[in-house]
Coordinates of N, CA and C in Angstrom, one line a residue:
M21 N 14.1 44.1 -28.3 CA 13.0 44.6 -27.5 C 12.7 46.0 -27.9
V22 N 11.4 46.2 -28.1 CA 11.0 47.6 -28.5 C 10.2 48.1 -27.4
L23 N 10.6 49.3 -26.9 CA 9.9 50.0 -25.8 C 9.0 51.0 -26.4
T24 N 7.7 51.0 -26.1 CA 6.8 51.9 -26.7 C 6.5 53.1 -25.8
C25 N 6.9 53.1 -24.6 CA 6.7 54.2 -23.7 C 8.0 55.0 -23.6
P26 N 7.9 56.3 -23.3 CA 9.1 57.1 -23.2 C 10.0 56.6 -22.1
V27 N 11.2 56.4 -22.3 CA 12.2 55.9 -21.4 C 13.2 57.1 -21.2
G28 N 13.3 57.4 -19.9 CA 14.2 58.6 -19.7 C 15.6 58.1 -19.4
I29 N 16.5 59.1 -19.6 CA 17.9 58.8 -19.4 C 18.3 59.1 -17.9
G30 N 17.6 60.0 -17.4 CA 17.9 60.3 -16.0 C 16.6 60.2 -15.2
R31 N 16.3 61.3 -14.5 CA 15.0 61.3 -13.7 C 13.8 61.8 -14.5
T32 N 14.0 62.4 -15.6 CA 12.9 63.0 -16.4 C 13.0 62.5 -17.8
T33 N 11.9 62.5 -18.5 CA 11.9 62.1 -19.9 C 12.2 63.4 -20.8
Q34 N 12.5 63.1 -22.0 CA 12.9 64.2 -22.9 C 11.6 64.9 -23.3
R35 N 10.5 64.2 -23.5 CA 9.4 64.8 -24.2 C 8.7 65.8 -23.3
N36 N 8.2 65.4 -22.1 CA 7.4 66.3 -21.4 C 7.9 66.6 -20.0
Q37 N 9.1 66.3 -19.7 CA 9.8 66.5 -18.5 C 9.2 65.8 -17.3
A38 N 8.3 64.8 -17.5 CA 7.7 64.0 -16.4 C 8.7 62.9 -16.0
S39 N 8.6 62.5 -14.8 CA 9.5 61.4 -14.4 C 9.2 60.1 -15.1
G40 N 10.2 59.4 -15.6 CA 9.9 58.2 -16.3 C 10.8 57.0 -15.7
H41 N 10.8 56.0 -16.4 CA 11.5 54.8 -16.0 C 12.8 54.7 -16.8
S42 N 13.9 54.3 -16.2 CA 15.1 54.1 -17.0 C 15.0 52.7 -17.6
R43 N 15.8 52.5 -18.6 CA 15.9 51.2 -19.3 C 16.4 50.1 -18.3
R44 N 17.3 50.5 -17.4 CA 17.9 49.6 -16.4 C 16.8 49.1 -15.5
K45 N 15.9 50.1 -15.1 CA 14.8 49.7 -14.2 C 13.9 48.7 -14.8
L46 N 13.6 49.0 -16.1 CA 12.6 48.1 -16.8 C 13.2 46.7 -17.0
L47 N 14.5 46.7 -17.4 CA 15.1 45.4 -17.6 C 15.2 44.6 -16.3
R48 N 15.6 45.3 -15.2 CA 15.6 44.7 -13.9 C 14.3 44.1 -13.5
G49 N 13.3 44.9 -13.6 CA 11.9 44.5 -13.3 C 11.5 43.3 -14.1
G50 N 11.8 43.3 -15.4 CA 11.4 42.2 -16.3 C 12.2 40.9 -15.9
A51 N 13.5 41.1 -15.5 CA 14.2 39.9 -15.1 C 13.7 39.3 -13.8
L52 N 13.3 40.2 -12.9 CA 12.7 39.7 -11.7 C 11.3 39.0 -11.9
L53 N 10.6 39.5 -12.8 CA 9.3 38.9 -13.2 C 9.5 37.5 -13.8
V54 N 10.5 37.4 -14.6 CA 10.9 36.1 -15.2 C 11.3 35.1 -14.2
L55 N 12.3 35.6 -13.3 CA 12.8 34.7 -12.3 C 11.7 34.3 -11.3
G56 N 10.9 35.3 -10.9 CA 9.8 35.0 -10.0 C 8.8 34.0 -10.6
G57 N 8.5 34.1 -11.9 CA 7.6 33.3 -12.6 C 8.1 31.8 -12.7
T58 N 9.4 31.6 -12.7 CA 9.9 30.3 -12.8 C 10.1 29.7 -11.4
A59 N 10.4 30.5 -10.4 CA 10.6 30.0 -9.1 C 9.3 29.6 -8.4
A60 N 8.2 30.3 -8.7 CA 7.0 30.0 -8.0 C 6.5 28.6 -8.3
P61 N 6.5 28.1 -9.6 CA 6.1 26.7 -9.8 C 7.0 25.7 -9.1
L62 N 8.3 26.0 -9.0 CA 9.2 25.1 -8.4 C 8.9 24.8 -6.9
T63 N 8.3 25.8 -6.3 CA 8.0 25.6 -4.8 C 7.0 24.5 -4.7
G64 N 6.1 24.4 -5.6 CA 5.1 23.3 -5.6 C 5.6 22.0 -5.9
C65 N 6.8 21.9 -6.4 CA 7.5 20.6 -6.8 C 8.3 20.1 -5.7
D66 N 8.3 20.7 -4.5 CA 9.0 20.3 -3.4 C 10.5 20.4 -3.6
L67 N 10.9 21.4 -4.4 CA 12.3 21.7 -4.6 C 12.9 22.4 -3.4
F68 N 12.2 23.3 -2.9 CA 12.7 24.1 -1.8 C 12.3 23.6 -0.4
D69 N 11.3 22.8 -0.3 CA 10.8 22.3 0.9 C 10.9 20.8 1.0
R70 N 12.0 20.3 1.4 CA 12.3 18.8 1.5 C 12.0 18.3 2.8
D71 N 10.7 18.1 3.1 CA 10.3 17.5 4.4 C 10.0 16.0 4.1
D72 N 11.0 15.2 4.2 CA 10.8 13.7 3.9 C 9.9 13.1 5.0
K73 N 8.8 12.6 4.5 CA 7.9 11.9 5.4 C 8.2 10.5 5.5
P74 N 8.0 9.9 6.7 CA 8.3 8.5 6.9 C 7.3 7.6 6.1
A75 N 7.7 6.5 5.7 CA 6.8 5.6 5.0 C 5.6 5.2 6.0
P76 N 4.4 5.0 5.4 CA 3.3 4.7 6.2 C 3.5 3.3 6.9
P77 N 3.0 3.1 8.0 CA 3.1 1.8 8.7 C 2.5 0.7 7.9
P78 N 2.9 -0.6 8.0 CA 2.3 -1.6 7.2 C 0.8 -1.8 7.7
D79 N 0.0 -2.3 6.8 CA -1.4 -2.5 7.1 C -1.5 -3.6 8.1
P80 N -2.5 -3.4 9.1 CA -2.6 -4.4 10.1 C -3.1 -5.8 9.6
L81 N -3.7 -5.8 8.4 CA -4.1 -7.0 7.8 C -3.0 -7.8 7.1
R82 N -1.9 -7.2 7.0 CA -0.8 -7.9 6.3 C -0.4 -9.3 6.9
P83 N -0.4 -9.4 8.3 CA -0.1 -10.7 8.9 C -1.2 -11.7 8.5
M84 N -2.4 -11.2 8.3 CA -3.5 -12.2 8.0 C -3.3 -12.8 6.6
V85 N -2.8 -12.0 5.7 CA -2.4 -12.5 4.3 C -1.4 -13.6 4.4
D86 N -0.3 -13.3 5.2 CA 0.8 -14.3 5.3 C 0.2 -15.5 6.0
E87 N -0.6 -15.4 7.0 CA -1.2 -16.5 7.7 C -2.0 -17.4 6.8
A88 N -2.8 -16.7 5.9 CA -3.7 -17.5 5.0 C -2.8 -18.2 4.0
L89 N -1.7 -17.6 3.5 CA -0.8 -18.3 2.6 C -0.1 -19.5 3.3
A90 N 0.3 -19.3 4.5 CA 0.9 -20.4 5.3 C -0.1 -21.6 5.5
L91 N -1.3 -21.2 5.8 CA -2.3 -22.3 5.9 C -2.5 -23.0 4.6
A92 N -2.6 -22.3 3.5 CA -2.8 -22.9 2.2 C -1.6 -23.9 1.9
E93 N -0.4 -23.4 2.2 CA 0.8 -24.3 2.0 C 0.8 -25.5 2.9
A94 N 0.3 -25.3 4.1 CA 0.2 -26.5 5.0 C -0.8 -27.5 4.5
Y95 N -1.9 -27.1 3.9 CA -2.8 -28.0 3.3 C -2.3 -28.7 2.1
R96 N -1.6 -27.9 1.3 CA -0.9 -28.5 0.1 C 0.1 -29.6 0.4
S97 N 0.9 -29.3 1.4 CA 2.0 -30.3 1.8 C 1.3 -31.5 2.5
S98 N 0.3 -31.3 3.2 CA -0.4 -32.5 3.9 C -1.1 -33.3 2.8
A99 N -1.7 -32.6 1.8 CA -2.4 -33.4 0.7 C -1.3 -34.1 -0.1
A100 N -0.2 -33.6 -0.3 CA 0.9 -34.3 -1.1 C 1.4 -35.4 -0.3
A101 N 1.5 -35.3 1.1 CA 2.0 -36.4 1.9 C 1.0 -37.5 2.1
H102 N -0.3 -37.2 2.0 CA -1.3 -38.1 2.2 C -2.3 -38.0 1.1
P103 N -2.1 -38.6 -0.1 CA -2.9 -38.5 -1.2 C -4.4 -38.9 -1.0
D104 N -4.6 -39.9 0.0 CA -5.9 -40.3 0.3 C -6.8 -39.2 0.9
L105 N -6.1 -38.2 1.5 CA -6.8 -37.0 2.1 C -6.9 -35.8 1.2
A106 N -6.4 -35.9 0.0 CA -6.3 -34.8 -0.9 C -7.7 -34.3 -1.3
G107 N -8.7 -35.1 -1.4 CA -10.0 -34.7 -1.7 C -10.6 -33.9 -0.6
R108 N -10.3 -34.1 0.6 CA -10.8 -33.3 1.8 C -9.9 -32.0 2.0
L109 N -8.6 -32.1 1.7 CA -7.7 -31.0 2.1 C -7.6 -30.0 1.0
N110 N -7.6 -30.4 -0.3 CA -7.4 -29.4 -1.4 C -8.5 -28.3 -1.4
P111 N -9.8 -28.6 -1.2 CA -10.7 -27.5 -1.2 C -10.5 -26.5 -0.1
I112 N -10.1 -27.0 1.1 CA -9.8 -26.1 2.2 C -8.6 -25.2 1.9
G113 N -7.6 -25.8 1.4 CA -6.4 -25.1 1.0 C -6.7 -24.0 0.0
E114 N -7.6 -24.3 -1.0 CA -8.0 -23.3 -2.0 C -8.8 -22.2 -1.4
A115 N -9.6 -22.5 -0.3 CA -10.3 -21.5 0.4 C -9.3 -20.5 1.1
H116 N -8.3 -21.0 1.6 CA -7.3 -20.2 2.3 C -6.5 -19.3 1.2
T117 N -6.3 -19.9 0.1 CA -5.7 -19.1 -1.0 C -6.6 -18.0 -1.4
A118 N -7.9 -18.3 -1.5 CA -8.9 -17.2 -1.9 C -9.0 -16.1 -0.8
H119 N -8.9 -16.5 0.5 CA -8.9 -15.5 1.5 C -7.6 -14.6 1.4
A120 N -6.5 -15.2 1.1 CA -5.3 -14.4 1.0 C -5.4 -13.5 -0.2
T121 N -6.0 -13.9 -1.3 CA -6.2 -13.1 -2.5 C -7.1 -11.9 -2.2
E122 N -8.2 -12.2 -1.5 CA -9.1 -11.1 -1.2 C -8.5 -10.1 -0.1
L123 N -7.8 -10.6 0.9 CA -7.2 -9.7 1.8 C -6.1 -8.9 1.1
A124 N -5.4 -9.5 0.3 CA -4.3 -8.7 -0.5 C -5.0 -7.6 -1.3
R125 N -6.1 -7.9 -1.9 CA -6.8 -6.9 -2.7 C -7.3 -5.8 -1.9
V126 N -7.8 -6.1 -0.7 CA -8.3 -5.0 0.2 C -7.2 -4.1 0.7
I127 N -6.0 -4.7 1.0 CA -4.9 -3.8 1.5 C -4.0 -3.3 0.4
G128 N -4.2 -3.7 -0.8 CA -3.5 -3.2 -1.9 C -2.1 -3.7 -2.1
V129 N -1.9 -5.0 -1.8 CA -0.6 -5.7 -2.1 C -0.8 -6.8 -3.1
T130 N 0.3 -7.2 -3.7 CA 0.2 -8.3 -4.7 C 0.7 -9.6 -4.0
L131 N 0.1 -10.6 -4.3 CA 0.6 -11.9 -3.8 C 1.7 -12.4 -4.6
P132 N 2.7 -13.1 -4.0 CA 3.7 -13.7 -4.8 C 3.2 -14.7 -5.8
S133 N 3.8 -14.8 -6.9 CA 3.3 -15.7 -8.0 C 3.4 -17.2 -7.5
A134 N 4.5 -17.5 -6.9 CA 4.7 -18.8 -6.3 C 4.9 -18.6 -4.8
V135 N 4.2 -19.4 -4.1 CA 4.3 -19.3 -2.6 C 5.7 -19.8 -2.2
A136 N 6.5 -18.9 -1.6 CA 7.8 -19.2 -1.2 C 8.0 -19.6 0.2
T137 N 6.8 -19.6 0.9 CA 6.9 -20.0 2.3 C 6.9 -21.5 2.5
A138 N 7.8 -22.0 3.3 CA 7.9 -23.4 3.6 C 7.0 -23.6 4.8
P139 N 6.3 -24.8 4.8 CA 5.5 -25.1 6.0 C 6.3 -25.0 7.3
T140 N 5.7 -24.5 8.3 CA 6.5 -24.4 9.6 C 6.9 -25.8 10.2
T141 N 6.0 -26.8 9.9 CA 6.3 -28.1 10.4 C 6.0 -29.1 9.2
A142 N 6.7 -30.2 9.2 CA 6.4 -31.2 8.2 C 5.1 -31.9 8.6
P143 N 4.3 -32.3 7.6 CA 3.1 -33.0 7.9 C 3.4 -34.3 8.7
A144 N 2.4 -34.7 9.5 CA 2.6 -35.9 10.3 C 2.6 -37.1 9.4
A145 N 3.2 -38.2 9.9 CA 3.4 -39.4 9.1 C 2.1 -40.1 8.9
D146 N 1.2 -40.0 9.8 CA -0.1 -40.7 9.7 C -1.2 -39.7 9.4
P147 N -2.2 -40.1 8.7 CA -3.3 -39.2 8.3 C -4.0 -38.6 9.5
A148 N -4.2 -39.4 10.5 CA -4.9 -38.8 11.7 C -4.1 -37.7 12.4
G149 N -2.8 -37.9 12.4 CA -1.9 -36.9 13.0 C -1.9 -35.6 12.1
A150 N -1.9 -35.8 10.8 CA -2.0 -34.7 9.9 C -3.3 -33.9 10.1
L151 N -4.4 -34.6 10.2 CA -5.6 -33.9 10.4 C -5.7 -33.1 11.8
A152 N -5.1 -33.7 12.8 CA -5.0 -33.1 14.1 C -4.1 -31.8 14.0
A153 N -3.0 -31.9 13.3 CA -2.1 -30.8 13.2 C -2.8 -29.6 12.4
L154 N -3.6 -30.0 11.4 CA -4.2 -29.0 10.6 C -5.4 -28.3 11.5
R155 N -6.1 -29.1 12.3 CA -7.1 -28.6 13.1 C -6.5 -27.6 14.1
A156 N -5.3 -27.9 14.7 CA -4.7 -27.0 15.6 C -4.3 -25.7 14.9
L157 N -3.8 -25.8 13.7 CA -3.4 -24.6 12.9 C -4.7 -23.8 12.7
E158 N -5.8 -24.4 12.3 CA -7.0 -23.7 12.0 C -7.5 -23.0 13.3
K159 N -7.4 -23.7 14.5 CA -7.9 -23.1 15.7 C -7.1 -21.8 16.0
T160 N -5.8 -21.9 15.9 CA -4.9 -20.7 16.1 C -5.2 -19.6 15.1
A161 N -5.4 -20.0 13.9 CA -5.7 -19.0 12.9 C -7.1 -18.4 13.1
Q162 N -8.0 -19.1 13.5 CA -9.3 -18.6 13.8 C -9.3 -17.6 14.9
Q163 N -8.5 -17.8 16.0 CA -8.3 -16.9 17.1 C -7.7 -15.6 16.6
S164 N -6.7 -15.7 15.8 CA -6.0 -14.5 15.3 C -6.9 -13.7 14.4
A165 N -7.7 -14.4 13.6 CA -8.7 -13.7 12.7 C -9.8 -13.0 13.5
S166 N -10.2 -13.7 14.6 CA -11.2 -13.1 15.5 C -10.7 -11.8 16.1
T167 N -9.4 -11.9 16.6 CA -8.8 -10.7 17.2 C -8.7 -9.6 16.2
A168 N -8.3 -9.9 15.0 CA -8.2 -8.9 13.9 C -9.6 -8.3 13.6
C169 N -10.6 -9.2 13.6 CA -12.0 -8.7 13.3 C -12.5 -7.7 14.3
A170 N -12.2 -8.0 15.6 CA -12.6 -7.1 16.6 C -12.0 -5.8 16.6
A171 N -10.7 -5.7 16.0 CA -10.0 -4.4 16.0 C -10.2 -3.7 14.6
A172 N -10.8 -4.4 13.7 CA -10.8 -3.8 12.3 C -11.9 -2.8 12.2
P173 N -11.8 -1.8 11.2 CA -12.9 -0.9 11.0 C -14.0 -1.6 10.3
A174 N -15.2 -1.0 10.3 CA -16.4 -1.6 9.9 C -16.3 -2.2 8.4
E175 N -15.7 -1.5 7.6 CA -15.6 -1.9 6.2 C -14.8 -3.2 6.0
R176 N -14.0 -3.5 6.9 CA -13.1 -4.8 6.9 C -13.7 -5.9 7.8
A177 N -14.5 -5.5 8.7 CA -15.0 -6.5 9.7 C -15.8 -7.6 9.0
A178 N -16.6 -7.3 8.0 CA -17.4 -8.3 7.3 C -16.5 -9.4 6.7
L179 N -15.5 -9.0 6.0 CA -14.5 -9.9 5.4 C -13.8 -10.8 6.5
L180 N -13.4 -10.1 7.5 CA -12.7 -10.9 8.6 C -13.6 -11.8 9.3
G181 N -14.9 -11.4 9.5 CA -15.9 -12.2 10.1 C -16.1 -13.5 9.3
S182 N -16.2 -13.3 8.0 CA -16.4 -14.5 7.1 C -15.2 -15.4 7.1
I183 N -14.0 -14.9 7.3 CA -12.8 -15.7 7.4 C -12.8 -16.5 8.7
V184 N -13.2 -15.8 9.8 CA -13.4 -16.5 11.1 C -14.3 -17.6 11.0
A185 N -15.5 -17.4 10.4 CA -16.5 -18.5 10.2 C -16.0 -19.6 9.4
A186 N -15.2 -19.3 8.3 CA -14.7 -20.3 7.4 C -13.7 -21.2 8.2
R187 N -12.9 -20.6 9.0 CA -11.9 -21.3 9.8 C -12.5 -22.2 10.8
A188 N -13.6 -21.7 11.4 CA -14.4 -22.6 12.3 C -15.0 -23.8 11.6
T189 N -15.5 -23.6 10.4 CA -16.0 -24.6 9.6 C -14.9 -25.6 9.2
H190 N -13.8 -25.1 8.9 CA -12.7 -26.0 8.5 C -12.3 -26.9 9.6
Q191 N -12.3 -26.4 10.9 CA -12.0 -27.3 12.0 C -13.0 -28.5 12.1
E192 N -14.3 -28.2 11.9 CA -15.3 -29.2 11.9 C -15.1 -30.2 10.7
A193 N -14.7 -29.7 9.6 CA -14.6 -30.6 8.4 C -13.4 -31.5 8.6
L194 N -12.4 -31.1 9.4 CA -11.2 -32.0 9.7 C -11.5 -33.0 10.7
K195 N -12.6 -33.1 11.4 CA -12.8 -34.1 12.4 C -13.1 -35.5 11.8

């Protein structure tokens, strides 16, 4: 390190007897600048301030995603149990899968690649019983979607309103 200004040994410099800075003072000041320069960026990295924030609460639409997936699975299992109803049930099940996909996109979650949810009840043995059970599921799901729609912010209300309308239509299609 080359010092270009006069550095004194004591309180005064050799040249003009003015007070100067000692080498020790200059080295100490340089070291403090270096340390201060490296510590300042670290404070922005949360090294010194560890205030762990709790995870955000789950999105209120998450149960709607799970419900739509469960409805789609109920339609798939009923269509598998009653192949003669598959033509009526498969499009409705696909609509529920589409609802779950769109809801998942809105709340920022990914859907499982394979639906791991088992149907809550086995499909009825007769086709009329299966249709009645699916109508009851649709009615319950429509009520929960309606409640969610009423509580949702404006940007989500349109999506939930269309899901409510679709579920009402599904009930009529199952008669």
